[in-house]
Amino acid sequence: MPDPADFDLERFLPYLLNQAAEATSRSFQASYKAAYGLTRTQWRVLANLGKFGSMTARDICRISHIEKTKVSRAVAALEEQGLLSRTTSPLDRRAEILALTDAGRAVFADLGQRAIEYDRALRARLGTQIAADLDDLLRRIIAEGTPVGDED
Amino acid sequence: MPDPADFDLERFLPYLLNQAAEATSRSFQASYKAAYGLTRTQWRVLANLGKFGSMTARDICRISHIEKTKVSRAVAALEEQGLLSRTTSPLDRRAEILALTDAGRAVFADLGQRAIEYDRALRARLGTQIAADLDDLLRRIIAEGTPVGDED
DNA sequence: GCAAGTTAGTTGCATACGCAACCAAGTCAA
DNA sequence: TTGACTTGGTTGCGTATGCAACTAACTTGC
């Protein structure tokens, strides 16, 4: 039975991960927020559409592990801004096929580049081999990282 | 000039970090949220007070890198729940010295233990050596991870 | 063909957050 | 002392989020 006095937030993995995530997200946030007024979620949805082409909101949920509510609102906002268009699926009239508009693709082109550059710079500073290992670790954490249960 | 089509969210470090952070935080969240109705921020503030003893809100900001607003509200909530007490500092009447109450210490004891166990289990599954390396990496990212500027 | 589920997506509500503006107490210098 | 500046902490306001409840469109078994 561990002594609670031994507990140190600074060595607590969830905390460290959070800080690291905040640090990186925050600084990249400037790109999509300042330049295009996008939310983190909106940027992610856009990035998925940019990468994978047309798909339905549900697909985005599956791929990106973002909850449906968040996706739904992000999609609404992106549509509002003219960055994506919705078409009711002919196969399933509940579903909507989402696709970036030209404007959306332009934004993705710009942000995609910046993201690549940002990522490269960060990895370079960490050391590319190390960064690659980090990827694996993070994926493992994401995959099995939820020992207690309670999935998102 | 990178081709935006090369961009893949799944290999974007800020994104991976976020997912990993979410995955771990989420599952530990059950402990403090379900059991004590605490917010992530509240739990962190409590953890810092539990670890370091009495200190001022400003100190918590410095140590934990949480913004003052968040700390302020968390402190108010924790006081409301009877987990901490405030005393105006005799040295500087603007500052308030925060200290856990007995109830607060009890909560910390419980959550501290659970946190240690959670962390251990996670590290064990990653491999302890690897987990230690991960710590370093994350600290580096946190420290220098914000190349563009725009600090928190 | 239809009642009992499912599933895609939206919405209401209550809460947490970020930012900027704001008080009150302290500091510093003239 | 007094006026300009800094600093500890709070608050108002607009926005993002999570959860549960909801609609509409599909599926299944009978």
Short mmCIF file of C-alpha atoms (C1' of nucleotides) in Angstrom, two decimals:
data_model
loop_
_atom_site.label_atom_id
_atom_site.label_comp_id
_atom_site.label_asym_id
_atom_site.label_seq_id
_atom_site.Cartn_x
_atom_site.Cartn_y
_atom_site.Cartn_z
CA MET A 1 0.00 0.00 0.00
CA PRO A 2 1.77 3.11 -1.24
CA ASP A 3 2.35 6.06 1.01
CA PRO A 4 0.41 9.03 -0.41
CA ALA A 5 3.22 11.33 0.68
CA ASP A 6 5.28 9.67 -2.04
CA PHE A 7 2.96 11.00 -4.62
CA ASP A 8 4.40 13.68 -6.82
CA LEU A 9 2.35 15.32 -9.49
CA GLU A 10 5.49 16.09 -11.45
CA ARG A 11 6.12 12.40 -11.92
CA PHE A 12 2.54 11.48 -12.62
CA LEU A 13 2.30 10.34 -16.22
CA PRO A 14 -1.18 11.64 -16.96
CA TYR A 15 -0.08 15.02 -15.68
CA LEU A 16 3.13 15.07 -17.69
CA LEU A 17 1.30 14.00 -20.80
CA ASN A 18 -1.21 16.71 -20.29
CA GLN A 19 1.43 19.37 -19.87
CA ALA A 20 3.29 18.18 -22.92
CA ALA A 21 0.10 18.08 -24.93
CA GLU A 22 -0.85 21.55 -23.78
CA ALA A 23 2.59 22.93 -24.53
CA THR A 24 2.62 21.67 -28.09
CA SER A 25 -1.03 22.20 -28.88
CA ARG A 26 -0.94 25.68 -27.50
CA SER A 27 1.87 26.83 -29.62
CA PHE A 28 0.50 25.30 -32.80
CA GLN A 29 -2.90 26.65 -31.95
CA ALA A 30 -1.69 30.06 -33.04
CA SER A 31 -1.67 28.78 -36.61
CA TYR A 32 -5.27 27.73 -36.87
CA LYS A 33 -6.81 30.02 -34.32
CA ALA A 34 -5.16 33.30 -35.13
CA ALA A 35 -5.09 32.74 -38.87
CA TYR A 36 -8.50 31.16 -39.41
CA GLY A 37 -10.42 31.41 -36.17
CA LEU A 38 -10.65 27.65 -35.90
CA THR A 39 -11.14 25.59 -32.77
CA ARG A 40 -8.87 22.69 -32.01
CA THR A 41 -11.71 20.34 -32.78
CA GLN A 42 -12.56 22.17 -35.97
CA TRP A 43 -8.97 21.98 -37.08
CA ARG A 44 -8.91 18.27 -36.41
CA VAL A 45 -12.08 17.60 -38.29
CA LEU A 46 -10.78 19.62 -41.17
CA ALA A 47 -7.48 17.79 -41.06
CA ASN A 48 -9.21 14.45 -41.26
CA LEU A 49 -11.32 15.51 -44.18
CA GLY A 50 -8.25 16.96 -45.83
CA LYS A 51 -6.33 13.76 -45.40
CA PHE A 52 -9.02 11.20 -46.13
CA GLY A 53 -11.41 13.02 -48.41
CA SER A 54 -15.18 12.81 -48.10
CA MET A 55 -16.62 10.91 -45.25
CA THR A 56 -19.43 10.96 -42.78
CA ALA A 57 -19.37 12.46 -39.31
CA ARG A 58 -19.50 9.01 -37.86
CA ASP A 59 -16.38 8.02 -39.77
CA ILE A 60 -14.60 11.02 -38.34
CA CYS A 61 -15.63 9.93 -34.88
CA ARG A 62 -14.22 6.47 -35.46
CA ILE A 63 -10.98 7.63 -36.98
CA SER A 64 -10.19 10.53 -34.73
CA HIS A 65 -11.73 9.38 -31.48
CA ILE A 66 -13.56 12.64 -31.08
CA GLU A 67 -17.04 12.39 -29.60
CA LYS A 68 -20.00 12.84 -31.85
CA THR A 69 -21.19 16.02 -30.14
CA LYS A 70 -17.90 17.72 -30.70
CA VAL A 71 -17.77 16.57 -34.29
CA SER A 72 -21.32 17.67 -34.89
CA ARG A 73 -20.66 21.19 -33.68
CA ALA A 74 -17.34 21.42 -35.44
CA VAL A 75 -18.98 20.37 -38.69
CA ALA A 76 -21.70 22.95 -38.23
CA ALA A 77 -19.11 25.65 -37.61
CA LEU A 78 -16.96 24.63 -40.56
CA GLU A 79 -19.98 24.64 -42.81
CA GLU A 80 -20.94 28.05 -41.46
CA GLN A 81 -17.50 29.28 -42.44
CA GLY A 82 -17.86 27.78 -45.88
CA LEU A 83 -15.05 25.31 -45.39
CA LEU A 84 -17.08 22.16 -45.89
CA SER A 85 -20.29 21.02 -47.49
CA ARG A 86 -22.77 18.35 -46.48
CA THR A 87 -24.71 16.06 -48.74
CA THR A 88 -27.25 13.60 -47.52
CA SER A 89 -26.02 10.15 -48.32
CA PRO A 90 -28.11 8.43 -50.99
CA LEU A 91 -27.58 5.14 -49.22
CA ASP A 92 -28.60 6.21 -45.76
CA ARG A 93 -30.64 9.35 -45.48
CA ARG A 94 -29.63 9.84 -41.86
CA ALA A 95 -25.98 10.17 -42.77
CA GLU A 96 -24.34 13.18 -44.32
CA ILE A 97 -21.33 13.03 -46.53
CA LEU A 98 -18.89 15.73 -45.59
CA ALA A 99 -16.42 17.20 -48.01
CA LEU A 100 -14.14 20.18 -47.93
CA THR A 101 -14.98 23.03 -50.23
CA ASP A 102 -12.27 24.71 -52.26
CA ALA A 103 -11.86 27.19 -49.45
CA GLY A 104 -11.59 24.31 -47.00
CA ARG A 105 -8.95 22.62 -49.07
CA ALA A 106 -6.99 25.84 -49.25
CA VAL A 107 -7.05 26.18 -45.50
CA PHE A 108 -6.01 22.58 -45.12
CA ALA A 109 -3.17 23.07 -47.56
CA ASP A 110 -1.87 25.96 -45.54
CA LEU A 111 -2.34 24.43 -42.12
CA GLY A 112 -1.15 21.04 -43.24
CA GLN A 113 2.13 22.57 -44.31
CA ARG A 114 2.53 24.48 -41.13
CA ALA A 115 1.74 21.36 -39.14
CA ILE A 116 4.36 19.37 -40.98
CA GLU A 117 6.90 22.06 -40.40
CA TYR A 118 6.02 22.39 -36.77
CA ASP A 119 6.21 18.67 -36.27
CA ARG A 120 9.53 18.40 -38.03
CA ALA A 121 11.04 21.18 -35.98
CA LEU A 122 9.85 19.60 -32.77
CA ARG A 123 11.12 16.16 -33.74
CA ALA A 124 14.41 17.59 -34.85
CA ARG A 125 14.89 19.16 -31.47
CA LEU A 126 14.05 15.89 -29.75
CA GLY A 127 16.14 13.80 -32.07
CA THR A 128 14.38 11.99 -34.86
CA GLN A 129 15.03 8.48 -33.58
CA ILE A 130 13.84 9.38 -30.13
CA ALA A 131 10.80 11.07 -31.55
CA ALA A 132 9.95 7.92 -33.47
CA ASP A 133 10.17 5.88 -30.28
CA LEU A 134 7.99 8.44 -28.60
CA ASP A 135 5.34 7.88 -31.25
CA ASP A 136 5.23 4.21 -30.45
CA LEU A 137 5.01 4.82 -26.75
CA LEU A 138 2.22 7.30 -27.12
CA ARG A 139 0.31 4.95 -29.35
CA ARG A 140 0.66 2.24 -26.81
CA ILE A 141 -0.57 4.55 -24.10
CA ILE A 142 -3.48 5.61 -26.22
CA ALA A 143 -4.33 2.04 -27.05
CA GLU A 144 -3.98 0.33 -23.74
CA GLY A 145 -3.60 3.43 -21.65
CA THR A 146 -6.88 3.10 -19.93
CA PRO A 147 -6.42 0.28 -17.45
CA VAL A 148 -9.32 1.13 -15.21
CA GLY A 149 -11.83 1.10 -18.02
CA ASP A 150 -13.88 4.23 -18.71
CA GLU A 151 -13.27 4.73 -22.40
CA ASP A 152 -13.93 7.84 -24.43
CA MET B 1 8.00 23.32 -48.90
CA PRO B 2 6.14 20.29 -47.62
CA ASP B 3 3.22 18.84 -49.48
CA PRO B 4 0.12 19.19 -47.32
CA ALA B 5 -1.14 15.86 -48.58
CA ASP B 6 1.72 14.34 -46.62
CA PHE B 7 0.18 15.60 -43.46
CA ASP B 8 -1.22 12.91 -41.25
CA LEU B 9 -2.92 13.77 -38.01
CA GLU B 10 -2.02 10.36 -36.64
CA ARG B 11 1.65 11.23 -36.84
CA PHE B 12 1.28 14.75 -35.56
CA LEU B 13 2.95 14.97 -32.19
CA PRO B 14 0.62 17.48 -30.57
CA TYR B 15 -2.27 15.28 -31.57
CA LEU B 16 -0.69 12.09 -30.28
CA LEU B 17 0.23 13.77 -27.05
CA ASN B 18 -3.28 14.99 -26.66
CA GLN B 19 -4.76 11.60 -27.26
CA ALA B 20 -2.37 9.99 -24.83
CA ALA B 21 -3.08 12.65 -22.25
CA GLU B 22 -6.80 12.24 -22.72
CA ALA B 23 -6.61 8.48 -22.50
CA THR B 24 -4.72 8.48 -19.23
CA SER B 25 -6.40 11.48 -17.64
CA ARG B 26 -9.80 10.18 -18.54
CA SER B 27 -9.36 6.87 -16.93
CA PHE B 28 -7.85 8.28 -13.76
CA GLN B 29 -10.50 10.93 -13.71
CA ALA B 30 -12.93 8.32 -12.48
CA SER B 31 -11.07 8.30 -9.18
CA TYR B 32 -11.41 11.94 -8.31
CA LYS B 33 -14.55 12.78 -10.17
CA ALA B 34 -16.76 9.86 -9.34
CA ALA B 35 -15.48 9.46 -5.80
CA TYR B 36 -15.21 13.10 -4.74
CA GLY B 37 -16.81 15.21 -7.43
CA LEU B 38 -13.53 16.97 -8.14
CA THR B 39 -12.45 18.70 -11.31
CA ARG B 40 -9.12 17.92 -12.89
CA THR B 41 -7.89 21.32 -11.83
CA GLN B 42 -9.24 20.88 -8.32
CA TRP B 43 -7.53 17.55 -8.02
CA ARG B 44 -4.26 19.08 -9.15
CA VAL B 45 -4.46 21.95 -6.75
CA LEU B 46 -5.25 19.54 -3.96
CA ALA B 47 -2.39 17.31 -5.00
CA ASN B 48 0.05 20.18 -4.85
CA LEU B 49 -1.13 21.24 -1.43
CA GLY B 50 -1.00 17.64 -0.30
CA LYS B 51 2.53 17.26 -1.54
CA PHE B 52 4.01 20.61 -0.56
CA GLY B 53 1.90 21.69 2.38
CA SER B 54 0.64 25.24 2.85
CA MET B 55 1.28 27.72 0.15
CA THR B 56 -0.29 30.60 -1.65
CA ALA B 57 -2.30 30.45 -4.85
CA ARG B 58 0.51 32.18 -6.63
CA ASP B 59 2.92 29.46 -5.57
CA ILE B 60 0.58 26.86 -6.96
CA CYS B 61 0.51 28.72 -10.24
CA ARG B 62 4.28 28.76 -10.40
CA ILE B 63 4.74 25.15 -9.46
CA SER B 64 1.96 23.59 -11.44
CA HIS B 65 1.81 25.92 -14.44
CA ILE B 66 -1.91 26.33 -14.03
CA GLU B 67 -3.25 29.80 -14.74
CA LYS B 68 -4.34 31.97 -11.88
CA THR B 69 -7.99 32.01 -12.92
CA LYS B 70 -8.19 28.27 -12.85
CA VAL B 71 -6.41 28.08 -9.53
CA SER B 72 -8.60 30.78 -8.08
CA ARG B 73 -11.77 28.94 -8.98
CA ALA B 74 -10.44 25.59 -7.93
CA VAL B 75 -9.46 27.01 -4.56
CA ALA B 76 -12.91 28.51 -4.11
CA ALA B 77 -14.51 25.18 -4.93
CA LEU B 78 -12.23 23.20 -2.66
CA GLU B 79 -12.92 25.61 0.18
CA GLU B 80 -16.62 25.30 -0.52
CA GLN B 81 -16.27 21.55 -0.13
CA GLY B 82 -14.39 21.98 3.09
CA LEU B 83 -11.19 20.50 1.73
CA LEU B 84 -8.98 23.51 2.24
CA SER B 85 -8.84 26.66 4.34
CA ARG B 86 -7.51 30.10 3.56
CA THR B 87 -5.74 32.47 5.88
CA THR B 88 -4.67 35.93 4.92
CA SER B 89 -0.93 36.07 5.01
CA PRO B 90 0.40 38.25 7.84
CA LEU B 91 3.25 39.34 5.59
CA ASP B 92 1.22 40.38 2.59
CA ARG B 93 -2.44 41.00 3.13
CA ARG B 94 -3.21 40.40 -0.54
CA ALA B 95 -1.98 36.83 -0.36
CA GLU B 96 -3.83 33.94 1.16
CA ILE B 97 -2.15 30.95 2.66
CA LEU B 98 -3.87 27.80 1.56
CA ALA B 99 -3.82 24.61 3.56
CA LEU B 100 -5.69 21.36 3.35
CA THR B 101 -8.15 20.64 6.11
CA ASP B 102 -8.27 17.22 7.71
CA ALA B 103 -10.91 16.26 5.22
CA GLY B 104 -8.68 17.52 2.43
CA ARG B 105 -5.76 15.53 3.67
CA ALA B 106 -7.91 12.43 3.83
CA VAL B 107 -8.97 12.91 0.23
CA PHE B 108 -5.39 13.47 -0.80
CA ALA B 109 -4.30 10.35 1.03
CA ASP B 110 -6.82 8.30 -0.84
CA LEU B 111 -6.29 9.85 -4.26
CA GLY B 112 -2.53 9.98 -3.81
CA GLN B 113 -2.48 6.26 -3.30
CA ARG B 114 -4.67 5.58 -6.24
CA ALA B 115 -2.55 7.84 -8.38
CA ILE B 116 0.61 6.04 -7.41
CA GLU B 117 -0.97 2.72 -8.16
CA TYR B 118 -2.33 3.91 -11.45
CA ASP B 119 1.02 5.34 -12.46
CA ARG B 120 2.85 2.19 -11.48
CA ALA B 121 0.51 -0.01 -13.41
CA LEU B 122 0.85 2.15 -16.48
CA ARG B 123 4.64 2.28 -16.26
CA ALA B 124 4.82 -1.42 -15.67
CA ARG B 125 2.92 -2.04 -18.84
CA LEU B 126 5.20 0.30 -20.75
CA GLY B 127 8.34 -1.07 -19.20
CA THR B 128 9.86 0.90 -16.35
CA GLN B 129 13.02 1.92 -18.16
CA ILE B 130 11.08 3.10 -21.15
CA ALA B 131 8.68 4.96 -18.93
CA ALA B 132 11.58 6.77 -17.31
CA ASP B 133 12.87 7.82 -20.72
CA LEU B 134 9.40 8.98 -21.58
CA ASP B 135 9.42 11.24 -18.54
CA ASP B 136 12.53 12.96 -19.78
CA LEU B 137 11.15 13.39 -23.23
CA LEU B 138 7.93 14.84 -21.98
CA ARG B 139 9.78 17.25 -19.74
CA ARG B 140 11.84 18.37 -22.66
CA ILE B 141 8.73 18.89 -24.71
CA ILE B 142 7.11 20.81 -21.92
CA ALA B 143 10.18 22.93 -21.44
CA GLU B 144 11.14 23.74 -24.98
CA GLY B 145 8.09 22.40 -26.66
CA THR B 146 6.78 25.72 -27.67
CA PRO B 147 9.00 26.81 -30.53
CA VAL B 148 6.70 29.39 -32.00
CA GLY B 149 6.27 31.28 -28.77
CA ASP B 150 2.84 31.72 -27.22
CA GLU B 151 3.44 30.43 -23.72
CA ASP B 152 0.89 29.44 -21.14
"C1'" DG C 1 -45.97 -4.70 -42.67
"C1'" DC C 2 -44.99 -3.41 -38.14
"C1'" DA C 3 -43.39 -2.98 -33.34
"C1'" DA C 4 -38.94 -3.04 -30.96
"C1'" DG C 5 -34.48 -2.00 -31.32
"C1'" DT C 6 -30.28 0.70 -33.46
"C1'" DT C 7 -27.87 4.19 -35.26
"C1'" DA C 8 -26.63 9.22 -37.46
"C1'" DG C 9 -26.74 13.45 -35.90
"C1'" DT C 10 -28.57 17.48 -33.06
"C1'" DT C 11 -29.75 20.06 -29.04
"C1'" DG C 12 -30.50 21.72 -24.00
"C1'" DC C 13 -28.36 22.37 -19.96
"C1'" DA C 14 -24.98 22.85 -16.65
"C1'" DT C 15 -20.14 23.40 -16.15
"C1'" DA C 16 -15.16 24.53 -17.07
"C1'" DC C 17 -12.29 27.48 -19.38
"C1'" DG C 18 -9.58 31.71 -21.34
"C1'" DC C 19 -9.10 36.39 -21.56
"C1'" DA C 20 -9.39 40.91 -20.28
"C1'" DA C 21 -10.84 44.06 -16.97
"C1'" DC C 22 -10.91 44.86 -12.28
"C1'" DC C 23 -9.96 45.53 -6.89
"C1'" DA C 24 -7.08 45.88 -3.15
"C1'" DA C 25 -2.63 45.77 -1.13
"C1'" DG C 26 2.40 46.63 -1.81
"C1'" DT C 27 6.49 48.84 -3.68
"C1'" DC C 28 9.26 52.52 -5.18
"C1'" DA C 29 10.89 57.01 -5.87
"C1'" DA C 30 10.78 61.80 -5.43
"C1'" DT D 1 3.14 61.66 1.64
"C1'" DT D 2 1.71 60.99 -2.81
"C1'" DG D 3 1.33 59.34 -7.46
"C1'" DA D 4 2.85 55.68 -10.84
"C1'" DC D 5 3.57 50.94 -11.21
"C1'" DT D 6 3.42 46.00 -9.93
"C1'" DT D 7 1.30 42.01 -8.08
"C1'" DG D 8 -2.21 38.53 -5.58
"C1'" DG D 9 -6.50 37.28 -6.51
"C1'" DT D 10 -11.43 37.65 -8.31
"C1'" DT D 11 -15.02 38.30 -11.63
"C1'" DG D 12 -17.76 39.03 -16.11
"C1'" DC D 13 -18.46 37.35 -20.38
"C1'" DG D 14 -18.29 34.59 -24.35
"C1'" DT D 15 -17.09 30.06 -25.89
"C1'" DA D 16 -16.15 24.97 -25.81
"C1'" DT D 17 -17.38 20.77 -23.73
"C1'" DG D 18 -19.84 16.49 -21.70
"C1'" DC D 19 -23.86 14.16 -20.85
"C1'" DA D 20 -28.34 12.84 -21.43
"C1'" DA D 21 -32.37 13.27 -23.98
"C1'" DC D 22 -34.26 13.61 -28.49
"C1'" DT D 23 -35.56 13.15 -33.74
"C1'" DA D 24 -35.39 10.84 -37.84
"C1'" DA D 25 -34.06 7.12 -40.58
"C1'" DC D 26 -32.68 2.41 -40.78
"C1'" DT D 27 -32.93 -2.80 -39.41
"C1'" DT D 28 -34.78 -7.06 -37.64
"C1'" DG D 29 -37.88 -10.65 -36.33
"C1'" DC D 30 -42.17 -12.18 -36.72
#
